[in-house]
Amino acid sequence: MERAAQGADSGGGSNCSSRSSSRATSAGSSPSCSLAGRGVSGRSATAALGGGGSRSSPGSVAASPSGSGGRRREPALEGVLSKYTNLLQGWQNRYFVLDFETGILQYFVNEQSKHQKPRGALSLSGAIVSLSDEAPHMLVVYAASGEVYKLRAADAKEKQFWVTQLRACAKHHMETNSKMMSQVEGQQKTLVHAIESLPGSGPLTALDQDLLLLKATSAATLSCLGECLSLLQQSVRQAGPPSHKPGASENILGWHGPKSHSAEQLKNGTLGSLPSASANITWAILPNSAEEEQTSEPEPNSGPELVLSEDEKSDNEDSEETELGVLEDQRSVILHLISQLKLGMDLTKVVLPTFILEKRSLLEMYADFMAHPDLLLAVAAGATPEERVIGFVEYYLTAFHEGRKGALAKKPYNPIIGETFHCSWDVPRDRVKPKRTAPPSPSSCHTLPMADDPSKSYKLRFVAEQVSHHPPISCFYCECKEKKLCINTHVWTKSKFMGMSVGVSMIGEGVLSLLEHGEEYVFTLPSAYARSILTIPWVELGGKVSISCAKTGYSATVTFHTKPFYGGKVHRVTAEVKHNPTNTIVCKAHGEWNGTLEFTYSNGETKVIDTTALPVYPKKIRPLEKQGPMESRNLWQEVTRNLRLGDIEAATEQKRRLEEKQRAEERKRETLRVPWQPRYFTQEGDGWVYFNPLWKAH
């Protein structure tokens, strides 16, 4: 034992066969790290381990609370373990100290230096401790922070002892955190009850601005803490190797968020009694096509209508959202709304105030993602499967910038069931560049004019439809007959409250079909978040999405990185394109989805794309007088007009009329038991497909 300790004193060195020697830190203490204060006797712990010699029995300080009521230190387990440093230095002996009371595992160069600053420290709250066959008697500690300690004990008995104690410590502190969250939740409920019990009139009421702010921020803070705990628990479950499943000693208590007894008040317009806003502001969430009661269904349809592209004209409508900040007369509405939401709450039926709306439908927003059609059409022009998959990844990464009108977090109109949107683009043939290493041609102006001669351009057509109310599902389809290319997509948007932000999951998938090559690229969509909803909200994307082609074996993984709590950049995205049969990475990309993207190819070449400098092709859309009653701009024109005028009350009234009409139509269909039949899309399995896709005629 002493020889092992002396080895640690000298710094360890690269010795894979070094023995761990843990011992008691005080005379007379149990060699099995007795947890008397926790009802675990030293004798039973030792027996469970099959005895315990000095070399395999870490020691402890006194563990039990003192009889006089004072509290003595919780157990501290310490001893020598080998720690893997890196490939150069390999395994080195280090002196480890586990403080059960704080849940911190520290290590030092040797025992003599344990009263100095530790070389490293790891919080075990939420950590996973697992066995490994990578080296003899090896264990691995996966911290919730992402740090990993690879450790080796002297033999199997000592390894198991450390694993048992580390797991017990990790579990205890996670349970403690969960209990603390429950206590804080109770205190916050008491605060909310006290505020809501105040009289409706007088010098201090429940709608006092400061009290509303206190109620909202306390709920948001509690929700954020709960979200952090949930994320920590998720990272714990994911931190270990894929084959690792937590055992009984690693079970983690969950915290399900505060239970808001007043959440029902948010449904069916209860907030209408609050002061009306007189001007527009920018607090909002990203698309959630069902958070309002959708209520103006169209007349029964008789099949797809004929949309004449000859009637379409270039869209010159300025849809930029320029409002900044939160105005004081809307602040009480926002505070009251947030104060009654709970962590993870589905916002499907939460009625949000009209002043947060963006002046376009969600269906039109999907069309705006197609603002760089030259890059999309260039995918089909790729000479090889590798060029084509890389071309699609390049297009995919550049599509999101133009789809979001600036950085402000506003919410498009929720499409009403049966609502449609039609548009098209004329893309000059000389703008479609098949060579992947050639950057997009710069334009003298950001917006490109349409080609005057149709024979010198490709036509890309787009149609979108809201096909379902519950769940809210939007479908869109676009095609270019000349390039034998089409995209079919269905998306279910689901939003939830996350404290001081709102998250929107884009559930579903799209399929890009290149008919000339017989290839289909299946892709998913990232989640979106509205951050800082009490101040000036902003948008970010997050999550991992995939692109894959079964025929060619190529796939891509795209990761939208959310900003960390401290430091870090916003809007980061990384991507990797891989040929799975050969396990070869053919392209990597990194940058900002709304800024500069850099692509590196397998041949060593690189390309930089500035998304803000890419030419934008304006949509061609029919004027309002030629649009059908259920086409987006015609349907929402009065709401849009009043929002532009800043007349929020009039916009709210127009929106209410649309909702009431849809409610009546929905009730009528339910009475007659007539299911809704979409006009352009049919359901196939879990997905939706355009009624006359290009591949049917190919």
XYZ file of C-alpha atoms in Angstrom:
698
model
C 0.000 0.000 0.000
C 2.704 2.479 0.993
C 4.790 1.595 -2.057
C 1.839 2.434 -4.273
C 1.367 5.728 -2.490
C 5.046 6.534 -2.954
C 4.665 5.818 -6.640
C 1.933 8.402 -6.777
C 4.138 10.916 -4.995
C 6.614 10.796 -7.855
C 3.965 11.785 -10.361
C 2.911 8.380 -11.604
C 4.382 8.047 -15.067
C 3.006 5.867 -17.841
C 2.482 2.625 -16.018
C -0.408 0.516 -17.208
C 0.082 -2.049 -14.460
C 0.204 0.351 -11.525
C -1.917 -0.743 -8.573
C -4.490 1.444 -6.900
C -4.169 1.677 -3.128
C -6.982 3.355 -1.247
C -6.963 3.604 2.492
C -8.782 5.080 5.457
C -8.222 8.740 6.147
C -8.597 8.335 9.922
C -7.758 5.599 12.385
C -10.556 3.245 13.286
C -12.797 4.055 10.326
C -14.343 1.258 8.380
C -12.316 0.110 5.389
C -15.504 -0.073 3.351
C -16.372 3.636 3.488
C -19.099 3.159 6.079
C -22.147 5.292 5.351
C -23.567 5.111 8.858
C -25.412 8.339 8.378
C -27.224 6.695 5.437
C -28.078 3.412 7.152
C -25.308 1.377 5.499
C -23.068 -0.393 7.978
C -19.405 -0.916 7.349
C -19.790 -4.644 8.099
C -22.579 -5.205 5.569
C -20.765 -3.195 2.901
C -17.597 -5.187 3.475
C -19.489 -8.450 3.360
C -21.141 -7.438 0.140
C -17.719 -6.952 -1.382
C -16.480 -10.262 -0.107
C -14.309 -8.913 2.693
C -11.761 -6.226 2.043
C -8.024 -6.008 2.360
C -6.235 -2.721 2.679
C -5.299 -2.551 -0.993
C -8.883 -2.878 -2.178
C -10.827 -1.119 0.538
C -11.006 2.673 0.273
C -11.363 4.391 3.597
C -13.602 7.064 5.000
C -13.753 9.713 7.619
C -16.443 9.581 10.294
C -19.790 9.511 8.587
C -22.483 9.736 11.222
C -24.042 12.923 12.543
C -22.792 13.769 15.998
C -24.962 12.992 18.986
C -24.952 16.622 20.107
C -26.882 17.705 17.044
C -23.842 19.167 15.281
C -23.104 17.816 11.820
C -19.812 16.138 11.046
C -18.428 15.665 7.562
C -19.967 13.130 5.226
C -17.740 10.253 4.064
C -14.666 11.065 1.990
C -13.320 8.241 -0.104
C -9.720 8.559 -1.237
C -6.909 6.542 -2.722
C -4.654 6.003 -5.725
C -6.114 5.234 -9.149
C -4.537 5.298 -12.583
C -5.968 7.981 -14.867
C -5.698 7.994 -18.641
C -4.290 11.355 -19.733
C -3.653 11.186 -23.485
C -1.956 9.126 -26.147
C 1.441 10.646 -25.348
C 1.409 10.280 -21.570
C -0.916 7.279 -21.305
C -1.901 6.107 -17.798
C -0.610 7.975 -14.749
C -1.083 7.363 -11.028
C -3.121 10.083 -9.359
C -4.533 10.515 -5.840
C -8.345 10.746 -5.894
C -10.651 12.151 -3.226
C -14.413 11.713 -3.381
C -16.340 14.049 -1.091
C -19.780 12.498 -0.666
C -21.218 15.659 0.903
C -20.412 17.926 -2.056
C -20.575 15.221 -4.705
C -17.185 16.260 -6.093
C -14.491 13.861 -7.299
C -11.057 15.542 -7.211
C -7.604 14.294 -8.078
C -4.095 15.398 -7.173
C -0.595 14.486 -8.302
C -0.016 12.597 -5.046
C -1.314 12.308 -1.500
C 1.005 15.012 -0.161
C -0.519 17.582 -2.508
C -4.154 16.885 -1.609
C -4.370 20.041 0.502
C -3.365 22.149 -2.486
C -5.456 23.063 -5.497
C -6.629 19.879 -7.260
C -5.406 19.043 -10.738
C -8.998 18.381 -11.731
C -12.505 18.112 -10.288
C -15.719 16.508 -11.501
C -19.271 16.983 -10.241
C -20.969 13.613 -9.923
C -24.518 14.943 -9.861
C -26.162 13.172 -12.772
C -22.979 11.337 -13.759
C -22.849 7.819 -15.173
C -20.221 5.413 -13.884
C -19.722 2.355 -16.040
C -17.358 -0.548 -16.412
C -15.087 -0.878 -19.437
C -13.153 -3.723 -20.991
C -10.866 -1.311 -22.792
C -8.164 -2.041 -20.175
C -7.939 -4.315 -17.095
C -9.957 -3.154 -14.065
C -11.091 -0.014 -15.895
C -14.054 2.212 -15.078
C -15.295 5.339 -16.836
C -17.015 8.365 -15.282
C -19.229 10.284 -17.725
C -20.081 13.637 -16.128
C -23.229 15.517 -17.070
C -20.975 18.391 -18.168
C -19.529 16.184 -20.894
C -16.208 15.509 -19.190
C -14.991 11.919 -19.091
C -12.570 10.321 -16.640
C -11.025 6.994 -17.647
C -9.729 5.281 -14.499
C -8.100 1.981 -13.493
C -8.073 0.261 -10.127
C -5.558 -2.282 -8.784
C -7.862 -5.248 -9.161
C -11.472 -6.240 -9.797
C -12.512 -5.942 -6.131
C -11.251 -2.398 -5.749
C -12.695 -1.416 -9.129
C -16.139 -2.611 -8.070
C -15.857 -0.766 -4.767
C -15.097 2.564 -6.465
C -17.893 1.994 -8.983
C -20.406 1.284 -6.202
C -19.488 4.387 -4.191
C -19.316 6.704 -7.199
C -22.729 5.539 -8.404
C -24.242 5.969 -4.942
C -22.882 9.500 -4.726
C -24.161 10.403 -8.209
C -27.627 9.062 -7.450
C -27.842 10.812 -4.081
C -27.033 14.237 -5.490
C -29.384 13.872 -8.430
C -32.200 12.940 -6.040
C -31.277 15.912 -3.852
C -31.510 18.252 -6.841
C -34.921 16.865 -7.755
C -36.182 17.337 -4.189
C -34.885 20.886 -4.139
C -36.748 21.585 -7.374
C -39.960 20.272 -5.813
C -39.476 22.554 -2.796
C -38.854 25.564 -5.019
C -41.945 24.682 -7.040
C -44.041 24.756 -3.861
C -42.665 28.152 -2.898
C -43.378 29.537 -6.364
C -46.964 28.230 -6.202
C -47.416 30.008 -2.869
C -46.149 33.243 -4.419
C -48.498 32.959 -7.410
C -51.464 32.168 -5.167
C -50.707 35.213 -3.017
C -50.592 37.491 -6.072
C -53.735 36.063 -7.671
C -55.618 36.412 -4.355
C -55.237 40.178 -4.428
C -58.401 42.227 -5.114
C -59.285 43.281 -8.645
C -59.255 46.975 -7.764
C -57.508 49.263 -5.350
C -53.941 50.472 -4.787
C -52.482 46.962 -5.247
C -54.143 44.491 -7.610
C -53.289 41.163 -9.209
C -52.634 43.029 -12.478
C -50.032 45.352 -10.996
C -47.146 45.617 -13.480
C -44.449 44.786 -10.946
C -46.375 41.825 -9.550
C -47.072 40.503 -13.045
C -43.367 40.749 -13.789
C -42.545 38.969 -10.531
C -45.050 36.212 -11.290
C -43.827 35.779 -14.855
C -40.119 35.801 -14.074
C -40.517 33.429 -11.139
C -42.400 30.953 -13.329
C -39.874 31.348 -16.143
C -36.918 30.945 -13.782
C -38.424 27.809 -12.285
C -39.126 26.475 -15.757
C -35.575 27.192 -16.890
C -34.172 25.373 -13.867
C -36.446 22.437 -14.571
C -35.370 22.436 -18.199
C -31.726 22.436 -17.140
C -32.391 19.474 -14.847
C -34.175 17.636 -17.650
C -31.336 18.319 -20.077
C -28.868 17.132 -17.478
C -30.847 13.925 -17.033
C -30.964 13.406 -20.797
C -27.219 13.934 -21.110
C -26.681 11.415 -18.324
C -28.619 8.803 -20.231
C -26.758 9.591 -23.443
C -23.281 10.057 -21.973
C -22.403 6.398 -21.676
C -21.580 4.011 -24.511
C -24.566 2.995 -26.696
C -24.649 -0.429 -25.086
C -24.756 0.952 -21.556
C -28.049 0.856 -19.695
C -28.203 2.387 -16.231
C -28.611 -0.165 -13.488
C -30.798 0.075 -10.438
C -28.267 2.222 -8.642
C -28.285 4.761 -11.509
C -31.989 5.499 -11.662
C -32.567 9.219 -11.765
C -35.562 10.995 -10.361
C -37.345 13.160 -12.890
C -38.881 16.572 -12.348
C -41.947 17.180 -14.446
C -42.195 20.914 -14.131
C -44.589 23.106 -12.172
C -48.253 22.250 -12.406
C -50.028 25.467 -13.378
C -53.576 25.368 -12.027
C -54.554 28.252 -14.303
C -53.326 26.880 -17.629
C -56.907 26.334 -18.803
C -57.444 30.081 -18.667
C -55.271 30.398 -21.759
C -57.726 28.493 -23.921
C -60.566 29.915 -26.000
C -59.624 33.562 -25.672
C -59.674 34.020 -21.899
C -56.980 36.667 -22.209
C -59.343 38.845 -24.187
C -60.249 40.737 -21.042
C -56.752 42.123 -20.772
C -55.974 45.579 -22.164
C -55.919 45.660 -25.959
C -52.704 46.676 -27.651
C -52.640 49.771 -29.831
C -49.419 49.155 -31.714
C -47.406 46.286 -33.119
C -44.531 44.626 -31.281
C -42.231 41.738 -32.011
C -42.625 39.150 -29.253
C -43.677 35.908 -30.872
C -42.857 32.322 -31.507
C -41.878 30.593 -34.690
C -44.443 28.703 -36.754
C -46.867 26.673 -34.718
C -49.784 26.042 -36.961
C -52.215 25.075 -34.226
C -51.784 27.242 -31.189
C -54.911 29.176 -32.104
C -58.322 27.627 -32.469
C -58.520 27.236 -36.229
C -61.992 28.047 -37.246
C -62.840 28.980 -40.803
C -63.093 25.957 -43.001
C -63.773 26.275 -46.735
C -66.688 24.980 -48.697
C -66.479 21.296 -49.634
C -64.066 20.997 -52.516
C -64.627 19.324 -55.837
C -61.042 18.529 -56.730
C -57.883 20.480 -57.536
C -58.480 23.895 -59.021
C -56.633 25.054 -62.124
C -53.943 27.577 -61.291
C -52.770 29.465 -64.359
C -49.127 30.505 -64.092
C -49.802 33.010 -66.896
C -51.733 35.065 -64.339
C -48.800 35.213 -61.925
C -46.801 38.400 -61.517
C -43.547 39.146 -59.721
C -44.124 39.624 -56.019
C -43.018 43.065 -54.912
C -44.634 42.952 -51.475
C -42.262 44.034 -48.732
C -42.677 41.522 -45.930
C -39.752 42.573 -43.745
C -40.588 42.790 -40.054
C -39.139 46.068 -38.781
C -40.730 46.543 -35.367
C -38.319 46.567 -32.441
C -38.739 46.127 -28.720
C -41.630 45.457 -26.402
C -43.999 48.353 -25.863
C -45.278 48.990 -22.368
C -48.971 48.739 -23.259
C -48.490 45.136 -24.404
C -46.164 44.117 -21.605
C -48.963 43.157 -19.220
C -50.425 40.782 -21.824
C -47.057 39.100 -22.337
C -46.344 38.852 -18.616
C -49.766 37.450 -17.830
C -49.424 34.887 -20.604
C -45.972 33.687 -19.550
C -46.853 33.585 -15.868
C -49.466 30.896 -16.503
C -47.454 28.628 -18.787
C -45.569 25.669 -17.382
C -42.416 23.939 -18.547
C -43.005 21.692 -21.542
C -46.596 22.873 -21.979
C -47.964 22.211 -25.476
C -49.051 25.539 -26.970
C -51.506 23.946 -29.402
C -54.558 25.687 -27.972
C -52.949 28.709 -26.383
C -54.440 31.836 -27.920
C -51.642 34.302 -28.553
C -52.342 38.029 -28.997
C -52.615 39.363 -32.564
C -49.821 41.909 -32.235
C -47.185 39.151 -32.293
C -48.134 37.956 -35.763
C -45.887 38.113 -38.799
C -47.696 39.379 -41.893
C -47.676 36.114 -43.853
C -49.046 32.611 -43.544
C -46.928 29.650 -42.518
C -47.634 28.184 -45.973
C -46.031 31.210 -47.617
C -43.072 30.968 -45.267
C -42.376 27.476 -46.632
C -42.361 28.989 -50.129
C -39.826 31.601 -49.022
C -37.408 28.786 -48.178
C -37.220 28.280 -51.962
C -35.818 31.763 -52.597
C -32.610 30.340 -54.157
C -34.126 28.047 -56.810
C -30.974 28.186 -58.937
C -29.109 26.198 -56.283
C -31.936 23.668 -56.074
C -32.078 23.105 -59.834
C -28.293 22.790 -59.943
C -28.591 19.605 -57.861
C -30.058 17.726 -60.834
C -27.220 18.982 -63.040
C -24.553 17.260 -60.936
C -22.466 14.828 -62.997
C -22.034 12.222 -60.248
C -24.010 11.033 -57.198
C -21.369 12.689 -55.009
C -21.822 16.054 -56.716
C -25.582 15.772 -56.484
C -25.723 15.001 -52.759
C -23.229 17.778 -52.008
C -25.230 20.164 -54.177
C -28.375 19.368 -52.202
C -26.596 19.909 -48.876
C -25.347 23.289 -50.143
C -28.877 24.263 -51.126
C -30.333 22.976 -47.839
C -27.931 25.033 -45.710
C -28.603 28.247 -47.646
C -32.404 27.932 -47.640
C -33.144 28.946 -44.038
C -31.715 32.469 -44.167
C -34.266 33.833 -46.607
C -37.103 31.837 -45.056
C -36.779 33.898 -41.887
C -37.557 37.582 -42.418
C -34.749 38.988 -40.320
C -33.686 37.926 -36.839
C -36.903 39.001 -35.077
C -38.998 36.208 -33.604
C -42.479 36.682 -35.004
C -45.076 34.048 -35.775
C -46.697 33.504 -39.179
C -50.451 33.083 -39.398
C -51.615 29.592 -38.477
C -52.967 28.107 -41.718
C -56.656 27.302 -41.647
C -57.616 23.819 -42.749
C -58.068 23.874 -46.522
C -55.921 26.987 -46.936
C -53.609 26.909 -49.967
C -50.717 28.922 -51.368
C -49.503 28.949 -54.968
C -46.489 30.595 -56.578
C -43.700 29.964 -59.075
C -40.216 31.099 -60.034
C -38.575 31.689 -63.413
C -34.901 30.759 -63.206
C -32.615 31.822 -66.072
C -30.925 28.736 -67.500
C -27.487 30.339 -67.417
C -27.821 30.779 -63.645
C -28.000 27.047 -62.956
C -24.402 25.998 -62.272
C -23.764 22.256 -62.030
C -20.111 22.445 -60.886
C -20.068 22.249 -57.106
C -16.754 24.068 -56.631
C -17.959 27.141 -58.545
C -19.442 29.691 -56.137
C -22.843 31.125 -57.010
C -22.619 33.974 -59.474
C -22.661 37.352 -57.740
C -25.454 39.679 -58.671
C -25.331 43.418 -59.030
C -28.488 43.569 -56.943
C -29.675 41.285 -54.213
C -32.972 40.551 -55.983
C -32.774 39.205 -59.511
C -35.345 40.203 -62.147
C -37.230 37.408 -63.844
C -36.263 36.369 -67.341
C -38.341 38.039 -70.063
C -38.014 35.086 -72.432
C -39.612 31.938 -70.944
C -37.617 29.757 -73.329
C -34.423 30.911 -71.615
C -35.566 30.007 -68.112
C -36.719 27.047 -66.061
C -40.146 27.155 -64.403
C -40.363 25.988 -60.773
C -43.935 25.651 -59.468
C -45.007 25.511 -55.810
C -48.249 24.604 -54.040
C -48.889 24.267 -50.280
C -51.983 23.189 -48.356
C -53.065 22.804 -44.742
C -54.376 19.225 -44.774
C -55.123 18.604 -41.103
C -56.271 20.463 -38.014
C -55.454 17.916 -35.289
C -52.557 17.438 -35.570
C -51.712 20.592 -37.551
C -50.088 19.291 -40.748
C -48.906 21.417 -43.654
C -47.867 19.938 -47.000
C -46.021 21.514 -49.884
C -44.917 20.319 -53.300
C -42.740 21.929 -55.943
C -41.562 20.703 -59.333
C -39.519 21.654 -62.367
C -40.568 19.575 -65.373
C -37.587 20.644 -67.480
C -35.098 19.408 -64.864
C -37.247 16.363 -63.927
C -37.045 17.399 -60.262
C -39.675 17.609 -57.537
C -39.948 17.904 -53.733
C -42.812 16.521 -51.627
C -42.908 17.514 -47.944
C -45.266 17.187 -44.981
C -44.605 19.014 -41.692
C -46.347 18.878 -38.332
C -45.330 21.830 -36.157
C -45.472 21.257 -32.412
C -44.515 23.992 -29.972
C -43.775 23.992 -26.260
C -42.978 26.519 -23.566
C -39.374 26.397 -22.305
C -39.177 29.130 -19.692
C -37.882 32.292 -21.333
C -38.136 30.784 -24.805
C -40.510 28.819 -27.004
C -39.428 25.746 -28.969
C -41.046 24.521 -32.168
C -40.405 20.998 -33.424
C -40.779 20.431 -37.165
C -42.015 16.830 -37.287
C -42.145 15.140 -40.663
C -39.934 14.763 -43.702
C -39.419 15.779 -47.291
C -38.308 13.857 -50.352
C -36.322 15.352 -53.235
C -36.785 13.227 -56.365
C -34.299 13.445 -59.238
C -36.203 11.462 -61.859
C -33.467 11.554 -64.475
C -31.126 9.732 -62.093
C -33.715 7.628 -60.239
C -32.589 9.087 -56.892
C -34.620 10.096 -53.856
C -33.140 12.191 -51.039
C -35.104 11.959 -47.794
C -34.536 14.896 -45.420
C -35.804 16.176 -42.085
C -36.076 19.704 -40.646
C -34.527 21.396 -37.580
C -36.330 22.724 -34.538
C -36.734 26.468 -34.096
C -36.594 28.584 -30.950
C -37.754 32.055 -29.996
C -35.386 33.302 -27.307
C -35.577 36.211 -24.813
C -39.331 36.509 -25.132
C -39.590 39.139 -22.375
C -37.198 41.581 -24.049
C -36.284 41.670 -27.741
C -36.922 38.140 -29.005
C -34.698 36.488 -31.569
C -34.734 33.276 -33.558
C -32.331 30.373 -33.629
C -32.421 26.900 -35.125
C -31.307 23.762 -33.312
C -31.076 20.021 -33.573
C -29.639 17.351 -35.824
C -31.195 16.595 -39.202
C -30.430 13.974 -41.802
C -30.309 13.701 -45.587
C -29.998 10.274 -47.183
C -30.223 8.551 -50.550
C -30.753 4.790 -50.387
C -29.822 4.198 -54.034
C -26.389 5.846 -53.960
C -25.496 5.156 -50.320
C -24.713 8.810 -49.640
C -25.989 10.532 -46.502
C -25.435 13.782 -44.663
C -25.772 14.831 -41.052
C -26.468 18.509 -40.430
C -26.281 19.916 -36.895
C -27.770 23.297 -36.010
C -26.021 24.367 -32.805
C -27.942 26.416 -30.252
C -26.042 29.071 -28.352
C -24.612 27.792 -25.060
C -25.483 29.518 -21.774
C -22.071 31.187 -21.575
C -20.098 32.448 -24.563
C -20.215 30.774 -27.933
C -21.532 31.959 -31.277
C -25.122 32.058 -32.439
C -26.595 30.402 -35.537
C -23.737 27.912 -35.943
C -24.211 24.941 -38.234
C -21.959 22.035 -39.178
C -22.455 19.295 -41.749
C -20.765 16.122 -42.923
C -21.478 14.227 -46.144
C -20.552 10.563 -46.158
C -20.469 7.661 -48.621
C -21.647 4.851 -46.369
C -20.542 1.790 -48.415
C -16.908 2.957 -48.240
C -17.242 4.905 -44.967
C -15.686 7.911 -46.722
C -16.362 11.535 -45.801
C -16.611 13.480 -49.051
C -17.520 16.940 -47.752
C -17.561 18.953 -44.539
C -19.181 22.319 -43.907
C -19.292 24.812 -41.068
C -20.367 28.402 -40.490
C -23.615 30.273 -39.784
C -26.875 29.370 -41.499
C -27.687 33.070 -41.851
C -24.119 34.170 -42.618
C -21.023 32.634 -44.170
C -20.658 28.915 -44.857
C -17.391 27.176 -45.753
C -17.353 23.855 -47.600
C -14.330 21.546 -47.769
C -14.300 18.679 -50.263
C -12.429 15.364 -50.310
C -10.087 16.603 -53.038
C -8.907 19.410 -50.776
C -10.805 22.184 -52.531
C -12.865 24.667 -50.538
C -15.739 27.024 -51.279
C -17.247 29.868 -49.268
C -20.896 30.910 -49.624
C -22.196 34.123 -48.076
C -25.930 33.537 -47.652
C -26.584 37.264 -47.258
C -25.086 37.944 -50.703
C -26.898 35.199 -52.610
C -29.278 36.461 -55.300
C -32.927 36.187 -54.301
C -35.479 35.219 -56.929
C -38.836 36.857 -56.152
C -41.930 34.680 -56.190
C -44.452 35.031 -58.966
C -47.958 35.083 -57.518
C -51.408 35.911 -58.849
C -52.964 39.238 -57.795
C -55.549 39.089 -55.041
C -58.488 39.587 -57.398
C -57.573 36.353 -59.203
C -56.978 34.278 -56.087
C -59.511 31.850 -54.643
C -61.165 32.530 -51.272
C -58.940 29.974 -49.481
C -55.613 31.160 -50.891
C -53.405 32.541 -48.144
C -53.035 36.186 -49.128
C -56.680 36.544 -50.072
C -57.834 34.757 -46.922
C -55.679 36.864 -44.559
C -55.704 40.152 -46.490
C -57.760 42.125 -43.953
C -55.630 40.944 -41.035
C -52.482 41.860 -42.973
C -53.835 45.273 -43.987
C -54.722 46.217 -40.415
C -51.389 44.996 -39.071
C -49.643 47.221 -41.611
C -51.760 50.144 -40.428
C -50.950 49.342 -36.806
C -54.647 48.836 -36.014
C -54.334 45.832 -33.730
C -57.968 45.876 -32.596
C -59.222 45.698 -36.181
C -56.712 42.958 -37.021
C -57.847 40.993 -33.972
C -61.493 41.322 -35.004
C -60.765 40.104 -38.549
C -58.801 37.179 -37.173
C -61.657 36.340 -34.806
C -64.135 36.267 -37.711
C -61.982 33.762 -39.594
C -61.757 31.611 -36.488
C -65.486 31.740 -35.804
C -66.266 30.758 -39.384
C -63.954 27.755 -39.141
C -65.490 26.694 -35.818
C -68.930 26.724 -37.387
C -67.772 24.701 -40.398
C -66.023 22.216 -38.137
C -69.118 21.732 -35.999
C -71.172 21.217 -39.126
C -68.840 18.523 -40.441
C -68.813 16.783 -37.068
C -72.617 16.760 -36.991
C -72.817 15.311 -40.515
C -69.851 13.023 -39.795
C -68.190 14.125 -43.005
C -64.372 13.934 -42.859
C -62.326 16.723 -44.360
C -60.890 15.909 -47.783
C -57.753 17.872 -48.773
C -57.656 19.307 -52.271
C -54.105 18.573 -53.409
C -52.649 15.927 -51.089
C -53.603 12.390 -50.122
C -52.483 10.486 -47.052
C -50.247 7.473 -47.619
C -49.265 5.702 -44.417
C -47.784 8.253 -42.018
C -47.058 10.719 -44.813
C -48.866 12.871 -47.355
C -48.275 12.897 -51.118
C -49.213 15.387 -53.840
C -52.150 14.104 -55.915
C -50.311 14.348 -59.260
C -46.549 14.222 -58.622
C -44.062 14.458 -61.434
C -42.906 10.879 -60.942
C -46.356 9.562 -61.960
C -45.984 11.045 -65.430
C -42.291 10.161 -65.790
